[in-house]
XYZ file of C-alpha atoms in Angstrom:
621
model
C 87.601 26.954 -26.065
C 87.265 26.794 -22.343
C 84.432 29.094 -22.466
C 82.541 27.302 -25.239
C 83.229 23.853 -23.298
C 81.976 25.152 -20.087
C 78.900 26.738 -21.874
C 78.045 23.209 -23.360
C 78.289 21.599 -20.094
C 76.281 24.350 -18.415
C 73.448 23.925 -21.111
C 73.639 20.127 -20.486
C 73.206 20.508 -16.967
C 70.461 22.961 -17.228
C 68.501 20.993 -19.566
C 68.815 17.843 -17.251
C 67.533 19.889 -14.448
C 64.575 21.065 -16.403
C 63.953 17.541 -17.750
C 64.016 16.106 -14.295
C 61.582 18.965 -13.021
C 59.185 18.183 -15.818
C 59.268 14.581 -15.151
C 58.660 15.314 -11.486
C 55.714 17.466 -12.265
C 54.076 15.123 -14.362
C 54.652 11.940 -12.263
C 51.544 10.801 -10.488
C 51.384 11.450 -6.780
C 49.614 10.243 -3.845
C 46.393 12.101 -3.011
C 46.858 14.794 -0.465
C 46.190 13.575 2.881
C 43.700 16.515 3.296
C 41.354 15.525 0.530
C 38.061 14.437 2.239
C 36.717 11.045 1.212
C 33.576 11.205 -1.088
C 32.242 7.636 -0.371
C 32.143 4.943 2.393
C 34.513 2.100 2.025
C 33.988 -1.567 3.301
C 36.834 -3.528 1.842
C 35.983 -7.197 0.851
C 36.786 -9.876 3.532
C 37.486 -7.425 6.431
C 35.654 -7.384 9.669
C 35.529 -4.143 11.823
C 34.646 -4.190 15.487
C 33.073 -1.010 16.923
C 32.301 -0.267 20.721
C 28.940 1.011 21.032
C 26.543 2.596 23.737
C 22.995 3.364 22.901
C 20.148 4.630 25.166
C 16.871 6.168 24.634
C 13.875 7.349 26.593
C 10.423 8.267 25.234
C 7.080 9.185 26.451
C 4.018 8.852 24.070
C 0.590 10.088 25.154
C -1.696 10.077 22.225
C -5.380 9.859 21.417
C -6.325 6.079 21.312
C -7.783 4.492 18.118
C -10.965 3.573 19.813
C -11.690 7.404 20.400
C -10.349 8.891 17.114
C -12.823 10.001 14.582
C -12.722 12.312 11.815
C -13.259 15.496 13.772
C -12.356 14.245 17.458
C -13.422 11.723 19.848
C -17.051 10.337 20.024
C -17.787 12.274 23.213
C -15.559 15.164 22.783
C -13.053 13.793 25.277
C -9.364 13.551 24.992
C -8.749 10.279 26.539
C -5.063 9.316 26.406
C -2.616 6.869 27.577
C 0.961 7.365 28.627
C 3.280 4.942 27.072
C 6.805 5.055 28.218
C 9.946 3.322 27.028
C 13.558 3.075 28.108
C 16.233 1.342 26.379
C 20.055 1.007 27.052
C 22.559 -1.136 25.443
C 26.313 -1.362 25.507
C 28.632 -3.936 23.633
C 30.383 -4.343 20.409
C 28.993 -4.263 16.911
C 30.787 -6.347 14.368
C 30.589 -5.488 10.680
C 31.845 -8.190 8.051
C 32.031 -7.174 4.575
C 31.745 -9.252 1.398
C 32.707 -6.273 -0.894
C 30.753 -4.611 -3.531
C 28.070 -6.324 -5.202
C 26.688 -4.398 -8.199
C 26.241 -0.939 -6.825
C 26.167 -1.531 -3.195
C 28.325 -3.328 -0.248
C 26.944 -6.432 1.144
C 27.622 -6.557 4.977
C 26.369 -8.850 7.742
C 26.176 -7.256 11.203
C 26.169 -8.920 14.582
C 26.273 -7.981 18.302
C 28.925 -9.332 20.694
C 30.156 -8.823 24.109
C 27.128 -7.084 25.761
C 27.991 -5.721 29.005
C 24.934 -3.801 29.870
C 21.205 -4.077 28.790
C 17.945 -2.530 29.831
C 14.738 -2.380 27.939
C 11.400 -1.459 29.386
C 8.202 -0.759 27.469
C 4.492 -0.837 28.242
C 5.345 -1.337 32.058
C 7.167 -4.725 31.237
C 10.916 -5.467 31.619
C 11.541 -6.883 28.065
C 15.188 -7.756 29.084
C 15.081 -9.044 32.560
C 18.733 -10.046 32.737
C 22.008 -9.488 31.047
C 22.118 -13.089 30.003
C 18.566 -12.941 28.525
C 19.794 -9.876 26.686
C 22.811 -11.774 25.400
C 20.543 -14.785 24.079
C 18.363 -12.071 22.372
C 20.996 -10.204 20.524
C 24.274 -12.354 20.124
C 23.236 -15.405 18.253
C 21.912 -13.445 15.246
C 23.039 -11.911 12.095
C 21.729 -8.955 9.923
C 22.557 -8.836 6.231
C 22.844 -5.366 5.159
C 23.045 -3.823 1.697
C 24.581 -0.249 1.675
C 25.720 2.025 -1.254
C 28.914 3.907 -1.164
C 27.006 7.066 -0.705
C 25.589 5.723 2.716
C 22.106 4.868 1.401
C 20.945 1.697 3.228
C 19.118 -0.323 0.609
C 17.916 -3.459 2.484
C 18.184 -5.568 5.676
C 17.449 -9.193 6.292
C 17.421 -10.972 9.588
C 18.524 -14.468 11.027
C 15.859 -16.973 11.163
C 15.435 -16.931 14.908
C 15.707 -13.185 15.435
C 13.111 -11.732 17.711
C 11.041 -8.445 16.808
C 12.908 -6.527 19.658
C 16.245 -7.519 17.851
C 15.130 -6.641 14.577
C 13.732 -3.310 15.495
C 16.715 -2.228 17.292
C 19.272 -3.534 14.680
C 17.215 -1.508 12.019
C 17.483 1.704 14.233
C 21.069 1.262 14.909
C 22.049 0.405 11.227
C 20.117 3.405 9.892
C 22.450 5.532 11.554
C 25.055 4.731 9.115
C 22.835 6.420 6.275
C 24.621 9.686 5.629
C 23.685 10.041 2.019
C 27.290 11.469 0.925
C 27.098 14.029 -1.771
C 29.500 16.236 -3.590
C 30.149 19.693 -2.058
C 30.478 21.085 1.403
C 26.897 20.911 2.304
C 23.595 19.313 1.048
C 20.366 18.122 2.269
C 18.424 15.019 1.828
C 15.262 13.250 3.171
C 16.174 10.635 5.624
C 15.083 8.588 8.811
C 16.022 9.289 12.245
C 15.267 8.013 15.537
C 11.719 9.169 15.678
C 10.604 9.246 12.046
C 11.418 10.920 8.739
C 12.373 14.325 7.692
C 14.595 16.508 5.750
C 18.171 16.231 7.028
C 20.981 19.072 6.671
C 24.699 17.523 6.084
C 27.816 19.601 6.412
C 31.256 18.249 5.510
C 34.343 19.124 7.583
C 37.007 19.835 5.088
C 40.059 19.122 7.287
C 41.066 16.094 9.280
C 39.637 14.411 11.081
C 37.284 13.943 8.159
C 33.666 14.234 9.430
C 30.292 14.719 8.154
C 27.754 16.234 10.543
C 23.760 16.000 10.104
C 20.958 17.303 11.729
C 17.000 18.038 11.322
C 15.245 21.053 12.311
C 11.916 19.083 12.105
C 10.302 15.813 11.226
C 7.717 15.474 8.468
C 6.360 12.206 9.952
C 6.619 10.861 13.221
C 6.449 6.933 13.605
C 4.531 7.266 16.922
C 2.099 9.846 15.764
C -1.280 8.593 14.795
C -1.939 11.223 12.127
C -0.528 12.232 8.791
C 0.849 15.560 9.770
C 3.246 16.091 12.751
C 2.126 18.439 15.517
C 4.276 21.313 16.348
C 7.675 20.009 17.813
C 10.989 20.944 18.608
C 14.142 18.852 17.473
C 17.771 19.476 19.060
C 21.123 17.527 18.535
C 23.068 16.370 15.813
C 24.879 13.423 14.379
C 28.697 13.286 13.570
C 30.351 10.568 11.322
C 34.052 10.519 11.304
C 35.947 8.779 8.378
C 39.485 8.029 7.752
C 41.153 9.222 4.323
C 39.959 6.088 2.741
C 36.311 6.344 3.618
C 36.434 3.844 6.394
C 34.169 4.665 9.300
C 36.016 5.510 12.442
C 33.502 6.988 14.965
C 29.760 7.931 14.962
C 28.075 10.154 17.557
C 24.438 10.935 17.544
C 22.256 12.709 20.011
C 18.764 13.923 19.700
C 15.862 15.190 21.676
C 12.294 15.659 20.366
C 9.480 17.172 22.125
C 6.002 17.200 20.212
C 2.440 18.167 20.964
C 1.490 19.797 24.216
C 0.803 18.749 27.775
C -2.889 19.208 27.606
C -3.657 16.633 24.600
C -1.390 14.539 22.786
C 2.332 14.601 23.841
C 5.391 12.726 22.543
C 8.887 13.147 23.624
C 12.064 11.173 22.845
C 15.870 11.424 23.704
C 18.217 9.216 21.920
C 22.059 9.115 22.349
C 24.431 6.715 20.192
C 28.224 6.372 20.623
C 30.180 4.078 18.326
C 34.005 3.965 17.918
C 36.051 1.372 15.855
C 37.991 -0.872 18.022
C 39.928 -3.005 15.275
C 39.861 -4.397 11.696
C 40.869 -7.986 10.725
C 39.747 -11.127 8.691
C 36.305 -12.319 9.260
C 35.752 -15.912 10.585
C 35.374 -18.516 7.877
C 31.918 -19.831 8.996
C 30.533 -16.225 8.719
C 31.191 -16.081 4.942
C 28.764 -18.919 4.408
C 26.168 -17.394 6.564
C 22.529 -16.866 4.855
C 20.396 -14.573 6.934
C 16.558 -14.803 6.098
C 13.109 -13.785 7.510
C 12.214 -14.362 11.105
C 10.781 -18.022 11.240
C 7.313 -19.051 11.947
C 8.249 -20.990 14.986
C 10.014 -17.871 16.530
C 7.072 -15.893 15.889
C 4.627 -18.343 17.542
C 6.960 -18.700 20.557
C 6.892 -14.927 21.013
C 3.184 -14.886 20.904
C 2.792 -17.699 23.388
C 5.032 -15.929 25.821
C 3.316 -12.607 25.372
C -0.234 -14.092 25.830
C 0.619 -16.768 28.584
C -2.285 -16.913 30.928
C -4.739 -14.654 28.764
C -8.143 -15.777 27.728
C -11.325 -14.361 26.173
C -12.907 -13.328 29.386
C -9.945 -11.159 30.279
C -10.092 -9.613 26.766
C -13.742 -8.694 27.354
C -12.735 -7.263 30.678
C -9.946 -5.214 29.441
C -12.096 -3.694 26.650
C -14.657 -2.444 29.286
C -11.725 -1.065 31.451
C -10.175 0.665 28.567
C -13.420 2.455 27.510
C -14.382 3.212 31.209
C -11.110 4.757 32.248
C -8.731 5.275 29.299
C -6.639 7.909 31.304
C -5.783 5.375 34.029
C -4.623 2.456 31.873
C -2.000 1.718 29.420
C -2.164 0.016 26.051
C -0.243 -3.267 27.089
C -3.619 -4.918 27.165
C -4.193 -4.147 23.495
C -0.691 -5.571 22.562
C -1.495 -8.771 24.436
C -4.963 -8.995 23.039
C -3.582 -8.533 19.626
C -1.311 -11.573 20.063
C -4.009 -13.704 21.564
C -6.426 -13.186 18.627
C -3.412 -13.937 16.205
C -2.247 -17.096 18.010
C -5.841 -18.240 18.319
C -7.671 -17.061 15.246
C -10.884 -19.044 15.980
C -11.290 -16.709 18.944
C -11.956 -13.762 16.416
C -15.599 -15.355 15.656
C -16.292 -15.709 19.450
C -15.424 -11.993 19.991
C -17.651 -10.932 17.021
C -20.623 -12.966 18.612
C -19.878 -11.289 21.976
C -20.165 -8.001 20.472
C -24.032 -8.311 20.443
C -23.944 -7.910 24.286
C -21.549 -5.115 24.425
C -22.473 -1.446 24.720
C -21.566 0.764 21.612
C -18.419 2.248 22.847
C -17.069 -1.250 23.957
C -18.102 -2.583 20.577
C -16.215 0.032 18.816
C -13.023 -0.743 20.689
C -13.548 -4.436 19.910
C -13.908 -3.671 16.150
C -10.868 -1.477 16.290
C -8.969 -4.588 17.838
C -10.080 -6.899 15.361
C -9.242 -4.536 12.437
C -5.884 -4.069 13.785
C -5.299 -7.691 13.967
C -6.191 -7.986 10.350
C -5.888 -11.579 9.817
C -8.252 -13.366 7.467
C -10.067 -14.839 10.413
C -10.584 -11.420 12.163
C -11.849 -9.955 8.857
C -14.492 -12.701 8.232
C -15.645 -12.180 11.854
C -15.885 -8.448 11.325
C -17.801 -8.920 7.835
C -20.031 -11.576 9.426
C -20.828 -9.367 12.518
C -21.864 -6.387 10.233
C -23.780 -8.567 7.978
C -25.975 -10.663 10.463
C -26.886 -7.407 12.365
C -24.676 -8.482 15.400
C -23.136 -4.782 15.290
C -25.940 -2.634 14.074
C -28.581 -3.037 11.643
C -29.574 0.054 9.509
C -33.223 -1.340 9.250
C -36.469 0.547 8.885
C -38.320 1.669 12.240
C -38.501 4.455 14.888
C -34.821 3.989 15.667
C -33.686 3.554 12.172
C -31.907 6.888 11.787
C -29.850 6.582 14.944
C -28.990 3.001 14.066
C -27.729 4.192 10.554
C -25.487 6.678 12.223
C -24.172 4.043 14.455
C -23.622 1.733 11.755
C -21.776 4.222 9.646
C -19.602 5.231 12.449
C -18.486 1.603 13.061
C -18.275 0.607 9.539
C -15.552 3.389 9.050
C -13.383 1.391 11.377
C -12.766 -1.232 8.791
C -10.423 1.282 6.926
C -7.709 0.362 9.282
C -7.372 -3.069 7.755
C -3.859 -3.040 5.943
C -4.271 -6.266 4.079
C -7.912 -6.629 3.032
C -9.288 -9.871 1.756
C -11.280 -9.967 -1.519
C -14.384 -10.630 0.691
C -13.748 -7.709 2.963
C -13.402 -5.157 -0.135
C -16.489 -6.756 -1.677
C -18.453 -6.070 1.569
C -17.272 -2.430 1.478
C -18.319 -2.046 -2.082
C -21.720 -3.417 -1.497
C -22.372 -1.226 1.513
C -21.351 1.661 -0.669
C -23.370 0.952 -3.531
C -26.359 0.134 -1.461
C -26.167 3.225 0.494
C -25.796 5.361 -2.876
C -28.823 3.894 -4.206
C -30.815 4.559 -1.074
C -29.450 8.048 -0.615
C -28.205 7.032 2.795
C -25.628 9.742 3.119
C -23.837 8.749 6.454
C -23.429 4.942 5.237
C -22.183 6.120 1.881
C -19.509 8.429 3.364
C -18.382 6.096 5.773
C -17.983 3.187 3.242
C -16.158 5.467 0.983
C -13.725 6.334 3.772
C -13.417 2.779 4.640
C -12.763 1.962 1.031
C -9.997 4.508 0.787
C -8.326 3.047 3.862
C -7.935 -0.543 2.167
C -7.013 0.481 -1.229
C -3.354 0.380 -0.641
C -3.664 -3.463 -0.021
C -5.900 -4.010 -3.075
C -4.369 -5.074 -6.461
C -3.649 -1.975 -8.806
C -6.481 -2.630 -11.444
C -9.130 -3.047 -8.915
C -7.993 -0.174 -6.742
C -7.769 2.203 -9.748
C -11.280 1.078 -10.815
C -12.637 1.868 -7.352
C -10.936 5.075 -7.048
C -12.546 6.018 -10.420
C -15.849 5.180 -9.185
C -15.396 7.635 -6.164
C -14.259 10.310 -8.404
C -17.262 10.144 -10.807
C -19.481 10.015 -7.651
C -17.763 13.251 -6.601
C -18.616 15.222 -9.865
C -22.488 14.309 -8.981
C -22.383 15.038 -5.283
C -24.658 17.732 -4.288
C -24.495 17.428 -0.601
C -21.578 19.083 1.136
C -21.146 15.983 3.678
C -20.857 13.665 0.582
C -18.358 15.963 -1.052
C -16.186 16.175 1.874
C -16.320 12.508 2.258
C -15.505 11.587 -1.215
C -12.548 14.233 -1.380
C -11.068 12.714 1.932
C -11.238 9.306 0.468
C -9.667 10.117 -2.567
C -6.909 12.072 -0.692
C -6.529 8.933 1.628
C -5.979 6.903 -1.366
C -3.597 9.327 -3.190
C -5.845 8.757 -6.172
C -7.677 11.099 -8.831
C -6.156 14.302 -7.686
C -7.366 15.957 -10.918
C -11.023 15.512 -9.504
C -9.943 17.032 -6.232
C -8.500 20.286 -7.476
C -11.784 21.387 -9.046
C -13.244 21.899 -5.689
C -10.466 24.497 -4.487
C -12.914 27.165 -4.929
C -15.955 25.501 -3.494
C -18.289 27.758 -1.731
C -18.227 25.824 1.454
C -15.148 26.246 3.609
C -15.308 22.616 4.839
C -14.877 21.343 1.301
C -11.953 23.694 0.789
C -10.337 22.372 3.825
C -10.896 18.828 2.569
C -9.056 19.692 -0.498
C -6.011 21.207 1.107
C -5.838 17.969 3.313
C -6.577 15.622 0.470
C -3.453 16.757 -1.922
C -1.040 15.939 1.039
C 0.132 12.739 -0.555
C 0.056 13.632 -4.214
C 2.915 15.766 -5.585
C 2.658 17.356 -9.046
C 2.599 20.840 -10.733
C -1.046 21.059 -10.514
C -1.478 19.944 -7.012
C 1.441 22.338 -5.744
C -0.297 25.225 -7.719
C -3.673 24.409 -6.050
C -2.264 24.525 -2.641
C -0.303 27.589 -3.024
C -3.551 29.055 -4.320
C -5.281 27.957 -1.045
C -2.745 29.936 0.916
C -4.689 32.823 -0.125
C -7.974 31.673 1.044
C -9.875 33.870 3.302
C -10.375 31.053 5.973
C -7.337 30.550 8.255
C -7.857 26.834 8.677
C -7.726 26.405 4.907
C -4.578 28.156 4.935
C -3.189 25.931 7.792
C -4.163 22.767 5.967
C -2.584 24.030 2.703
C 0.673 24.843 4.533
C 0.855 21.285 6.241
C 0.237 19.677 2.851
C 2.962 21.786 1.208
C 5.382 21.076 4.017
C 5.374 17.339 3.040
C 7.426 17.980 -0.281
C 10.557 19.850 -1.077
C 9.622 23.209 -2.674
C 11.630 25.284 -5.365
C 12.815 28.611 -4.797
C 9.998 30.079 -7.032
C 7.332 28.453 -4.899
C 9.011 29.595 -1.543
C 9.218 33.011 -3.268
C 5.518 33.043 -4.008
C 4.754 32.207 -0.327
C 7.151 34.878 0.789
C 5.180 37.560 -1.119
C 2.039 36.342 0.639
C 3.643 36.763 3.939
C 4.812 40.229 3.134
C 1.500 41.296 1.900
C -0.145 40.110 4.972
C -2.242 37.515 3.160
C -1.242 34.573 5.597
C -3.100 34.716 8.971
C -1.120 35.320 12.059
C -2.369 32.282 13.386
C -0.523 30.154 10.750
C 2.935 31.691 11.390
C 4.155 28.687 13.454
C 3.023 26.000 10.948
C 4.676 28.079 8.207
C 7.879 27.995 10.206
C 7.371 24.184 10.349
C 7.246 24.163 6.490
C 10.565 26.247 6.388
C 12.477 23.901 8.405
C 11.509 20.942 6.178
C 13.144 22.882 3.239
C 16.809 23.366 2.424
C 17.690 26.417 4.533
C 19.287 28.160 1.875
C 16.066 28.214 -0.111
C 13.849 28.895 3.044
C 16.019 31.612 4.556
C 14.242 34.549 2.484
C 10.892 33.403 3.635
C 12.003 32.973 7.331
C 13.517 36.585 7.074
C 10.023 37.855 5.763
C 8.182 36.131 8.719
C 10.503 37.556 11.117
C 10.015 41.077 9.825
C 6.282 40.905 10.558
C 5.270 43.257 13.417
C 2.518 40.861 14.403
C 4.768 37.763 14.882
C 4.849 36.567 18.527
C 8.149 36.538 20.402
C 8.387 32.900 20.772
C 8.001 32.084 17.150
C 10.284 34.766 16.250
C 12.945 33.302 18.596
C 12.400 30.015 16.895
C 13.046 31.529 13.606
C 16.332 33.181 14.727
C 17.409 29.627 16.276
C 16.760 27.984 12.814
C 18.810 30.716 11.022
C 21.596 30.427 13.452
C 21.110 34.149 14.478
C 21.581 35.465 18.009
């Protein structure tokens, strides 16, 4: 009996232990502290203060717009201007959260307690004193929408915020865009201090939870006046540190960019950002009722008046002459002031247009570029009037007619810089195009086509589509190489009618094939990709070069990169295009581009400098 009673008691104890064990195993437990967060968190009605320090230094020596033309400057020169900028700011960044609104957090951001501020650009002190810096930055708010993944959706600014404030705050807040994804590494196109490009992300799985991002190259540089960036190197990385709940603790970013070369166009930039959380608390009640908006007209006018103080038309004309006579010795601060002057005093646009009759052609060209960049309705009306009444150049009959038509065409093409064309401007260009077509005036027809393609982005969709279709139909009937090139260039600029462009990929004239490779840079689709990859096998090196540059603007698949690798292994790609092909590779996810980089590195005719760059991209010694 004793044994049977003990046995029953033992079984009861064992059963209880097993039941408790099962209950413990099934009980919901808190997440492991070593599980890295998968999203950013900005809890509602909380305010975070971050101590930050930012500094950047840049130098930009680019070909100026008055000298830029389709195949170089008007006189074959390389006139350039060095634009230097230095910026340092130290203080506190305050983020206040209103919580999730739909699929994104609504935040406001403001700057407080500035302790250091320097800003120089175009040879001018933009923040002469710390107090002026505080007056510029501290009174304003930015309204920010950001997804839990880190994607920045929008920014809106306080009514009286200056352009300097808006530009710098956008640069700072875009640093939070980390595009969080599942997995330990991923890539995604994103903005950086100098432009846009493919970014590589790597997640650290152990505390402190950090995400690192770096880019090997940019696909577009903000300070570069061409579609495709020049050969360049990018070093540095950013590191975002989160707590276990996804709150931002620290952000460190350092990047150095060197682009171009010392003989022609050159751009360099160094940027450094350090940001660390100081504390979190409740936001002030008055902040919850803030309603940030756009920069006010009063603020814009005050900024223009300050910028153009003491400036007049005579000084503008004098600066135009100096700019054309000695572009290497000057800077472009004059153009910044002149732009503000014509914007503030729109009636002066017509005065400048009339004065162009007495200006030499190079100075007249610079004045046209200036008015086109101003782009107001008054500036456009002045340009259209000057072209129409013969002030600029009159393509009439007579002994000098041929030279006048060339001059007229060259100047007419500058109107393509206008970003928001009026209907009168568009109609003027259409009329010039139709007249030149009927009169078989190739220079003017080609120039009008290029100018039209430049303004189509600012034209309503139905009209833009109709005009692009006209250009495509004329391309089918174009027998002259000059016109075919111009129409292909125009359709490429407008990113329109790519089906009409690809038909000329096997044109007998190499200049047309180059135009096709360049024109497909803005349109992405199976047909366009297949055409560009076909052009990689072209017998002419420059056709290959343009095709590679256009392909680098999109993310390619493994099969497409594999096809390019076979062309490299077979010796089809010219040696002179190896460097630009490396640029293509660094714009792609490294795991997909690595086989192509290895194939390039194995080429016996690869120069040591490019081979060393490949090893650095691959992380090899």
